[in-house]
Short mmCIF file of N, CA and C in Angstrom, two decimals:
data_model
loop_
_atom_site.label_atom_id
_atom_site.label_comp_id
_atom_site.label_asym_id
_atom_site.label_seq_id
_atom_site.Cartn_x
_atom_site.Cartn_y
_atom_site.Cartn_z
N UNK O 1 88.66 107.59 71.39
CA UNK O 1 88.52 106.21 71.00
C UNK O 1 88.68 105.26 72.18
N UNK O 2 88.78 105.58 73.43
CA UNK O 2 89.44 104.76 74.41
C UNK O 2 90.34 104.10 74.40
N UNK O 3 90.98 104.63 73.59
CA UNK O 3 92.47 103.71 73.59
C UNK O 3 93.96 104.11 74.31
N UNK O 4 94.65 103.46 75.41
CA UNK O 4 95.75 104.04 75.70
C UNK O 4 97.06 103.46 75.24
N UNK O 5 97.92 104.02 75.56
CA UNK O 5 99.19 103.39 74.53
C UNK O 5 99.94 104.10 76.30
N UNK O 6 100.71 102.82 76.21
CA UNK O 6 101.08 102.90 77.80
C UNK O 6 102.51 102.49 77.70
N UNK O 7 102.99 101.96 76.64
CA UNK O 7 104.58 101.71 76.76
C UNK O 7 105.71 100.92 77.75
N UNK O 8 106.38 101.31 78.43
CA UNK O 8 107.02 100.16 79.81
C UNK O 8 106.51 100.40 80.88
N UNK O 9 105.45 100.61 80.86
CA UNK O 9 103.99 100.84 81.88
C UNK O 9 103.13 99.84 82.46
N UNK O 10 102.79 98.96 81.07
CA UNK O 10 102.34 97.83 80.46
C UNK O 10 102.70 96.62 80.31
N UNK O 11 102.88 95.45 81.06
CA UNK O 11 103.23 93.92 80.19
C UNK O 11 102.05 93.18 80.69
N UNK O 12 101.36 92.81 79.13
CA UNK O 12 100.51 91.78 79.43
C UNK O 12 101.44 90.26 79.38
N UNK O 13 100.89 89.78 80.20
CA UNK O 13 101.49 88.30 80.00
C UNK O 13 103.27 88.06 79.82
N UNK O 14 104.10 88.82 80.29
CA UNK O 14 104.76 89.36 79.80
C UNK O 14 105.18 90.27 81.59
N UNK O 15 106.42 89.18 82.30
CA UNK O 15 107.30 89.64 83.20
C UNK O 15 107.40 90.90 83.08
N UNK O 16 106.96 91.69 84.13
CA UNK O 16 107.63 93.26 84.18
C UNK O 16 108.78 93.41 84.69
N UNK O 17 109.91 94.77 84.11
CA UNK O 17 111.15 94.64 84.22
C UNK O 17 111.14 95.69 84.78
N UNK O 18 111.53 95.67 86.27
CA UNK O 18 111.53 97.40 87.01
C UNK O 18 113.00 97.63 86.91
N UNK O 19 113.40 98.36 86.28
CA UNK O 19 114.72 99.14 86.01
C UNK O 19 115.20 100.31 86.60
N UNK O 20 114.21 101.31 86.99
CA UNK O 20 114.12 102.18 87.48
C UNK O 20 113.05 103.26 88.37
N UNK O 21 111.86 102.48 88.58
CA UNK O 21 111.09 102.76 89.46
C UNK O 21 110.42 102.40 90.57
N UNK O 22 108.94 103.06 91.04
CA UNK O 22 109.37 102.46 92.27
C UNK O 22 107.90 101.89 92.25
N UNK O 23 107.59 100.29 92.97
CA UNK O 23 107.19 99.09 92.50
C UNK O 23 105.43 100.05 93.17
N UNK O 24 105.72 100.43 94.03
CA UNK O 24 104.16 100.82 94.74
C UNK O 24 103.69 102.15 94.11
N UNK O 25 104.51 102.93 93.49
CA UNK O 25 104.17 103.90 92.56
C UNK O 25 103.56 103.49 91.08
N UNK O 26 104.15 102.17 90.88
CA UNK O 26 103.51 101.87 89.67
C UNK O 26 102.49 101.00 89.87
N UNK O 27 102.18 100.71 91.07
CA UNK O 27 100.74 99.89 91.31
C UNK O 27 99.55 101.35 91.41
N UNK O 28 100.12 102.25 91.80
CA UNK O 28 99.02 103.51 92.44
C UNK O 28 98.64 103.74 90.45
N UNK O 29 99.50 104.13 89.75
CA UNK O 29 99.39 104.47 87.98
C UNK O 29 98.34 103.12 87.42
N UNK O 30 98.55 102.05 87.96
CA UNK O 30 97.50 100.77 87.63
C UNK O 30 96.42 101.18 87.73
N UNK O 31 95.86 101.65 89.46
CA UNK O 31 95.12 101.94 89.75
C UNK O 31 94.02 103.08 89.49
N UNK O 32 95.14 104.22 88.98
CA UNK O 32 94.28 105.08 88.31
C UNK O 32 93.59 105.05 87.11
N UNK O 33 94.71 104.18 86.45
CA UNK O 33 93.96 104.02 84.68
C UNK O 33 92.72 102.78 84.87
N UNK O 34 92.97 101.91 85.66
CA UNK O 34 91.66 101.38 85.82
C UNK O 34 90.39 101.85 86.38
N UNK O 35 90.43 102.48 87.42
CA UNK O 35 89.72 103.47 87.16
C UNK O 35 88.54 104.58 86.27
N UNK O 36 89.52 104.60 85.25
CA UNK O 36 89.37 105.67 84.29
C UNK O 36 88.14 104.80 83.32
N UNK O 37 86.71 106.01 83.28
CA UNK O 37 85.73 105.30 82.81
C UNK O 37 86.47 105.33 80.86
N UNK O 38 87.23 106.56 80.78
CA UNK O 38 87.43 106.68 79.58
C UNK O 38 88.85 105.68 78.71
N UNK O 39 89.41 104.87 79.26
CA UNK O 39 90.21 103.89 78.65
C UNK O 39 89.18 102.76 78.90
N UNK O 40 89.18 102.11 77.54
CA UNK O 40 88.96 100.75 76.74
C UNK O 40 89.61 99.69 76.75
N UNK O 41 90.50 100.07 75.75
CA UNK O 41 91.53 99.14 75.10
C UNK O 41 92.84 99.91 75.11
N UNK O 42 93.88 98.87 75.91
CA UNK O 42 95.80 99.34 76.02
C UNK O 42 96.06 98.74 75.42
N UNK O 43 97.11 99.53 75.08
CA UNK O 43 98.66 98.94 74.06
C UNK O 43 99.65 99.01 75.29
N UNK O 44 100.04 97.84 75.34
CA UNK O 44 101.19 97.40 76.35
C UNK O 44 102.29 97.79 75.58
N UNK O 45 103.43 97.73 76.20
CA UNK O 45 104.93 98.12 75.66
C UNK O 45 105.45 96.90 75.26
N UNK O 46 104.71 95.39 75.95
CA UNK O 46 104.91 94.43 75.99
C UNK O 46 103.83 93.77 75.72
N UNK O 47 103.78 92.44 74.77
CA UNK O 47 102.53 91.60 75.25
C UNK O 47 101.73 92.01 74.15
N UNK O 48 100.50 91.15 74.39
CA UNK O 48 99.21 91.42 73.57
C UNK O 48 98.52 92.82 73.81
N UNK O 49 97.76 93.02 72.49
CA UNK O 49 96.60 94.18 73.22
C UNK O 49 95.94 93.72 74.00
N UNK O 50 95.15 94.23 74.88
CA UNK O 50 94.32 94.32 75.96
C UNK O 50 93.65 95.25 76.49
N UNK O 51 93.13 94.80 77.69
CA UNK O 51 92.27 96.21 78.44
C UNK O 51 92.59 96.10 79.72
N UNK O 52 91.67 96.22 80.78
CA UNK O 52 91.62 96.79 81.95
C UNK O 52 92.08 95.54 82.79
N UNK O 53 91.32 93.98 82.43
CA UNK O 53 91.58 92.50 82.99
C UNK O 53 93.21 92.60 83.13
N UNK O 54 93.17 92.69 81.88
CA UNK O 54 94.90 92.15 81.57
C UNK O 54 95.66 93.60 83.21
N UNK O 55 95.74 94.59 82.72
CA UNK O 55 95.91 95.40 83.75
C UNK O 55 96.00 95.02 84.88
N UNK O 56 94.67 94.65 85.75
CA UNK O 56 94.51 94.39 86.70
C UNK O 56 95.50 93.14 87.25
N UNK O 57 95.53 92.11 86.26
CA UNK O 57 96.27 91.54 86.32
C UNK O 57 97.74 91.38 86.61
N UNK O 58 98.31 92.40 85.99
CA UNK O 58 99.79 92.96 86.07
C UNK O 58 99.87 93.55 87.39
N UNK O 59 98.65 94.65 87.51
CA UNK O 59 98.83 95.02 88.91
C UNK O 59 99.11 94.00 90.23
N UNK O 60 98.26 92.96 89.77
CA UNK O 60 98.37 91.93 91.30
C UNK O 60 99.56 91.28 90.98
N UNK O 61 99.96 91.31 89.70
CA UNK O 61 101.25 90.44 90.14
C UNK O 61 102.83 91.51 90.42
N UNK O 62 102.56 92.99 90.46
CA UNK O 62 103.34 93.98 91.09
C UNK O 62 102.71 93.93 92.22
N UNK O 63 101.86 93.70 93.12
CA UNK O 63 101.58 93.85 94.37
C UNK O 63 101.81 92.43 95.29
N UNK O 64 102.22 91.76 94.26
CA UNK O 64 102.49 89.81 94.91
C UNK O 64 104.08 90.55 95.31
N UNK O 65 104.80 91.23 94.29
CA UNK O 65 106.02 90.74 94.53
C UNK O 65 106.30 92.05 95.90
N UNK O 66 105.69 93.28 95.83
CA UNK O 66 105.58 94.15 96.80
C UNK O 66 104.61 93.20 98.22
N UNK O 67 103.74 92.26 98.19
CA UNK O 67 103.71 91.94 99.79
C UNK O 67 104.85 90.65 100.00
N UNK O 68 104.65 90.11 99.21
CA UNK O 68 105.85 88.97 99.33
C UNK O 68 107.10 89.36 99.55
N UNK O 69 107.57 90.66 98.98
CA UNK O 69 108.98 90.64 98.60
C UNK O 69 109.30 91.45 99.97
N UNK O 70 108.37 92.35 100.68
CA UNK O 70 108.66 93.09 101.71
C UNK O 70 108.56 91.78 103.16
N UNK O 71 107.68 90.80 103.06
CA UNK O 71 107.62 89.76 103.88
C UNK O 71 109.16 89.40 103.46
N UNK O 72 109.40 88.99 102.87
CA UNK O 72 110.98 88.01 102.74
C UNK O 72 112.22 89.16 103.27
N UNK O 73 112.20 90.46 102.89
CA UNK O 73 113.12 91.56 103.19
C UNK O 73 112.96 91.47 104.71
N UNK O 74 111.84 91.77 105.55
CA UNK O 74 111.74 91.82 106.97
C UNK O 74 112.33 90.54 107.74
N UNK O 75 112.44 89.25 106.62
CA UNK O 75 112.36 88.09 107.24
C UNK O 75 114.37 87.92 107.32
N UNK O 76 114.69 89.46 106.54
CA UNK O 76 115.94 89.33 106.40
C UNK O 76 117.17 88.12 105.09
N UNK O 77 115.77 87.37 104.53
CA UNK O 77 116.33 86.95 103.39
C UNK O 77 116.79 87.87 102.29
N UNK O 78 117.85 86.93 101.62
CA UNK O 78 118.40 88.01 99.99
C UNK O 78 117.35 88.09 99.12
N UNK O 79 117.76 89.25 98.25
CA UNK O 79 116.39 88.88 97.13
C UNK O 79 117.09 87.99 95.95
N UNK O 80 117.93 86.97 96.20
CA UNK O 80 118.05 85.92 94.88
C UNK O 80 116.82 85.13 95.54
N UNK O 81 117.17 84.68 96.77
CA UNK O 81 116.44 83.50 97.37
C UNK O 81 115.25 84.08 97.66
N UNK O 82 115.07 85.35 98.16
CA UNK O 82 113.62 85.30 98.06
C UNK O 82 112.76 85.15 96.35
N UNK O 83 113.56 85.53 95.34
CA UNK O 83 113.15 85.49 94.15
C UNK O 83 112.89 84.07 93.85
N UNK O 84 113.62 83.12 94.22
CA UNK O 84 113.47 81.94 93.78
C UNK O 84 112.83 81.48 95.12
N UNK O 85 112.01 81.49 95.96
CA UNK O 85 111.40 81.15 97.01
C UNK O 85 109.54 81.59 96.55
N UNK O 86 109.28 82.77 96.13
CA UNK O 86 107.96 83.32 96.16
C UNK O 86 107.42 82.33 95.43
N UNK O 87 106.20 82.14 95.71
CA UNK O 87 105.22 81.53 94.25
C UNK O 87 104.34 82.50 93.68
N UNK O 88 104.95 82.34 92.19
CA UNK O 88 104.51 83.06 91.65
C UNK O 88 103.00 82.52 90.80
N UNK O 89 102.54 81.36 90.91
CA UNK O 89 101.09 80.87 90.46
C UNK O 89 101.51 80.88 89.51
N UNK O 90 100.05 81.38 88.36
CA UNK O 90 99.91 81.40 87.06
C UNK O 90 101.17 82.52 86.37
N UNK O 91 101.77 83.74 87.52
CA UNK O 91 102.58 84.30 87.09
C UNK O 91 103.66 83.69 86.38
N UNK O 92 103.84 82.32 86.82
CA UNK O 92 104.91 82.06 86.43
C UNK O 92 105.12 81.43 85.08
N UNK O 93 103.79 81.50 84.39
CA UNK O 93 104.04 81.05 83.19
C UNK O 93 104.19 82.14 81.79
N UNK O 94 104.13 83.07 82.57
CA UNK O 94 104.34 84.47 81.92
C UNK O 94 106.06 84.98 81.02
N UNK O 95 106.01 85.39 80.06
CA UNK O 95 107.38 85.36 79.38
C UNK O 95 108.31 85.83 80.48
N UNK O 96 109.96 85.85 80.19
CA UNK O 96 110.67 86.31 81.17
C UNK O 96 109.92 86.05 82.74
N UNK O 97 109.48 85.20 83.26
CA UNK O 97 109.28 85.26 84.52
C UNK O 97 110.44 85.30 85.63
N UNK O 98 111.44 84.77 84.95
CA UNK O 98 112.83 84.98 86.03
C UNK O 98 113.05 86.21 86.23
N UNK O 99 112.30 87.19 85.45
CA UNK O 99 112.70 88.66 85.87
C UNK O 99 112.35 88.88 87.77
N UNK O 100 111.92 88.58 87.64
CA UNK O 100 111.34 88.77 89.15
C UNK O 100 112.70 88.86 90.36
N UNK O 101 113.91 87.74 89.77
CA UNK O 101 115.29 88.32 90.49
C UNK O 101 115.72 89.67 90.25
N UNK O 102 116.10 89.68 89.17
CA UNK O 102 116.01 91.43 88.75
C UNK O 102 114.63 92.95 89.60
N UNK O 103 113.75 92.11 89.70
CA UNK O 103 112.41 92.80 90.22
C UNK O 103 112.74 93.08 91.75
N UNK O 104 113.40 91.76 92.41
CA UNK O 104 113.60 91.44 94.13
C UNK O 104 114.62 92.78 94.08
N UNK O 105 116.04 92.95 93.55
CA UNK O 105 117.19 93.23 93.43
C UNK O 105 116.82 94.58 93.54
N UNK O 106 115.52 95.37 92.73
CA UNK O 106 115.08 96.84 92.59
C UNK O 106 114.61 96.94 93.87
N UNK O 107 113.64 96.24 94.29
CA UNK O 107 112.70 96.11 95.13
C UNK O 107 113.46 96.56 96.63
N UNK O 108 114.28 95.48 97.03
CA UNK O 108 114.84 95.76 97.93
C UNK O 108 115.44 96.89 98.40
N UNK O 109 115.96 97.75 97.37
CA UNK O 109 116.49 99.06 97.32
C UNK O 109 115.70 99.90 97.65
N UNK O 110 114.27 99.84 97.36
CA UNK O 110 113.08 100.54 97.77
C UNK O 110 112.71 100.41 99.04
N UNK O 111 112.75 99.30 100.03
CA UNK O 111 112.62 98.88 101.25
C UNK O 111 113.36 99.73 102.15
N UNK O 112 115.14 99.43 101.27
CA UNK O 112 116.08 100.11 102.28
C UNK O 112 116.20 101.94 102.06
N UNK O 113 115.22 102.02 101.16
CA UNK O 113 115.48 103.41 101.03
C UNK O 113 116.44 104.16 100.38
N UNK O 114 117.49 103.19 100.04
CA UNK O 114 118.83 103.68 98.97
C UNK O 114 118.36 103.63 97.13
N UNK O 115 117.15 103.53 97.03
CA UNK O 115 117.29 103.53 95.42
C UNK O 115 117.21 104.69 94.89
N UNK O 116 118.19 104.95 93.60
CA UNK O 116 118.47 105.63 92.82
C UNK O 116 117.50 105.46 91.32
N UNK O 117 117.92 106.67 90.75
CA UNK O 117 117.37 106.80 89.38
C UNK O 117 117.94 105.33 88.66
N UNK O 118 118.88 104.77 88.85
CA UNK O 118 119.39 103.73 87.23
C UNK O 118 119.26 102.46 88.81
N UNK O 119 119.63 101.56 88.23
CA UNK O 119 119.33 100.25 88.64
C UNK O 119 121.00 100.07 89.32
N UNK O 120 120.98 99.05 90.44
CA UNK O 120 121.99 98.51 91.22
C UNK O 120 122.48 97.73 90.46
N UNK O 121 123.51 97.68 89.28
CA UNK O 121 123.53 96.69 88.81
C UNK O 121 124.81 95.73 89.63
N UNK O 122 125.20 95.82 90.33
CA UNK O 122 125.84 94.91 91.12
C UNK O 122 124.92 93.90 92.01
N UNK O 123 123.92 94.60 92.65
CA UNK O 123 122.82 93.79 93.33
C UNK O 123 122.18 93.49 92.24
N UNK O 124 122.03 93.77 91.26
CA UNK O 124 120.76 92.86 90.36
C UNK O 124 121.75 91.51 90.28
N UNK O 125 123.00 91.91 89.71
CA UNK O 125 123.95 90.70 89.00
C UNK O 125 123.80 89.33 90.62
N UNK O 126 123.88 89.90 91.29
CA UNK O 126 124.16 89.40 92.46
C UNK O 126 122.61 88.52 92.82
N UNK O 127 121.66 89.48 92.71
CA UNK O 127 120.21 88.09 93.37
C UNK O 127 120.14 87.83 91.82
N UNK O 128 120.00 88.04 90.68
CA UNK O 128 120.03 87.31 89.38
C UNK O 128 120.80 85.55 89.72
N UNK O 129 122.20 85.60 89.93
CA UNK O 129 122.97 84.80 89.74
C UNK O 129 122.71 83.61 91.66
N UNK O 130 122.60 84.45 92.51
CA UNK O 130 121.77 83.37 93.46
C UNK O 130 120.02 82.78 93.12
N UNK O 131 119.38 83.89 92.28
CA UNK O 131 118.43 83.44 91.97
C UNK O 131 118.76 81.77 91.11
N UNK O 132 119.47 81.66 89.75
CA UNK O 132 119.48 80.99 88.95
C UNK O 132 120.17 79.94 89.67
N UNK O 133 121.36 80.16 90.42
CA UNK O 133 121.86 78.31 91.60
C UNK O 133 120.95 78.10 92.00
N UNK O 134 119.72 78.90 92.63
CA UNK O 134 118.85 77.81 93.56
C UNK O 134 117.75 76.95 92.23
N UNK O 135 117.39 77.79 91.14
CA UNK O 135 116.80 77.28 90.52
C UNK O 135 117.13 76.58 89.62
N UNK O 136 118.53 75.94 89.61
CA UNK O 136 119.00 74.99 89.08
C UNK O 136 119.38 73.72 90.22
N UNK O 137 119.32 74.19 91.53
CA UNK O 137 119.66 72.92 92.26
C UNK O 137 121.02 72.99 92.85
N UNK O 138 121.53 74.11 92.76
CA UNK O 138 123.29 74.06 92.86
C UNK O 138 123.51 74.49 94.45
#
């Protein structure tokens, strides 16, 4: 039927929450299912149904925060402030878009080469909570 059912694979419209993987591995899985003459129509884990647009879509905005987020890491910024620094465009009108502190917080771990199976939750708590002072003004 061309239909895939893709689960936390998937957010259309709809902030992706990386918890535990790794951000350029899940752009390469984008890439293949788009690809694929035989998927149609996805079922996101998140979000509306969709297809391949919506996809593609998600993909560029996992590959915004992978060139951006590795530019801001080299530049030696945190990932609160780089989280609240990137522009995220039209991304940002997307549900949960503050995830993206949470996203920096994974991300970075991937850069330095220390990430684990479960999430930093001390560094998430940590660029989460510099993320939200700068984006309140504090």
């Amino acid at each position: 039927e061309g239909i895939l059912f893709m689960g936390d694979i998937a957010f259309f419209e709809v902030a992706p929450l990386n918890g535990s993987g790794f951000v350029a591995d899940w752009i390469k899985v984008c890439d293949r299912i788009i690809a694929d003459p035989l998927v149609k129509t996805i079922v996101p884990g998140h979000g509306p149904v969709g297809g391949k647009n919506e996809l593609q879509d998600m993909r560029d905005y996992l590959a915004l925060l992978l060139r951006e987020g590795r530019r801001k890491f080299d530049a030696g910024v945190s990932p609160g402030r780089a989280a609240a620094e990137i522009d995220l465009g039209h991304y940002a009108t997307w549900t949960d878009s503050n995830r993206i502190a949470n996203n920096m917080a994974r991300l970075y771990s991937e850069f330095r080469g220390s990430i684990a199976v479960d999430q930093d939750r001390a560094a998430t708590a940590a660029a989460v909570a510099e993320y939200t002072a700068i984006r309140q003004g504090r």
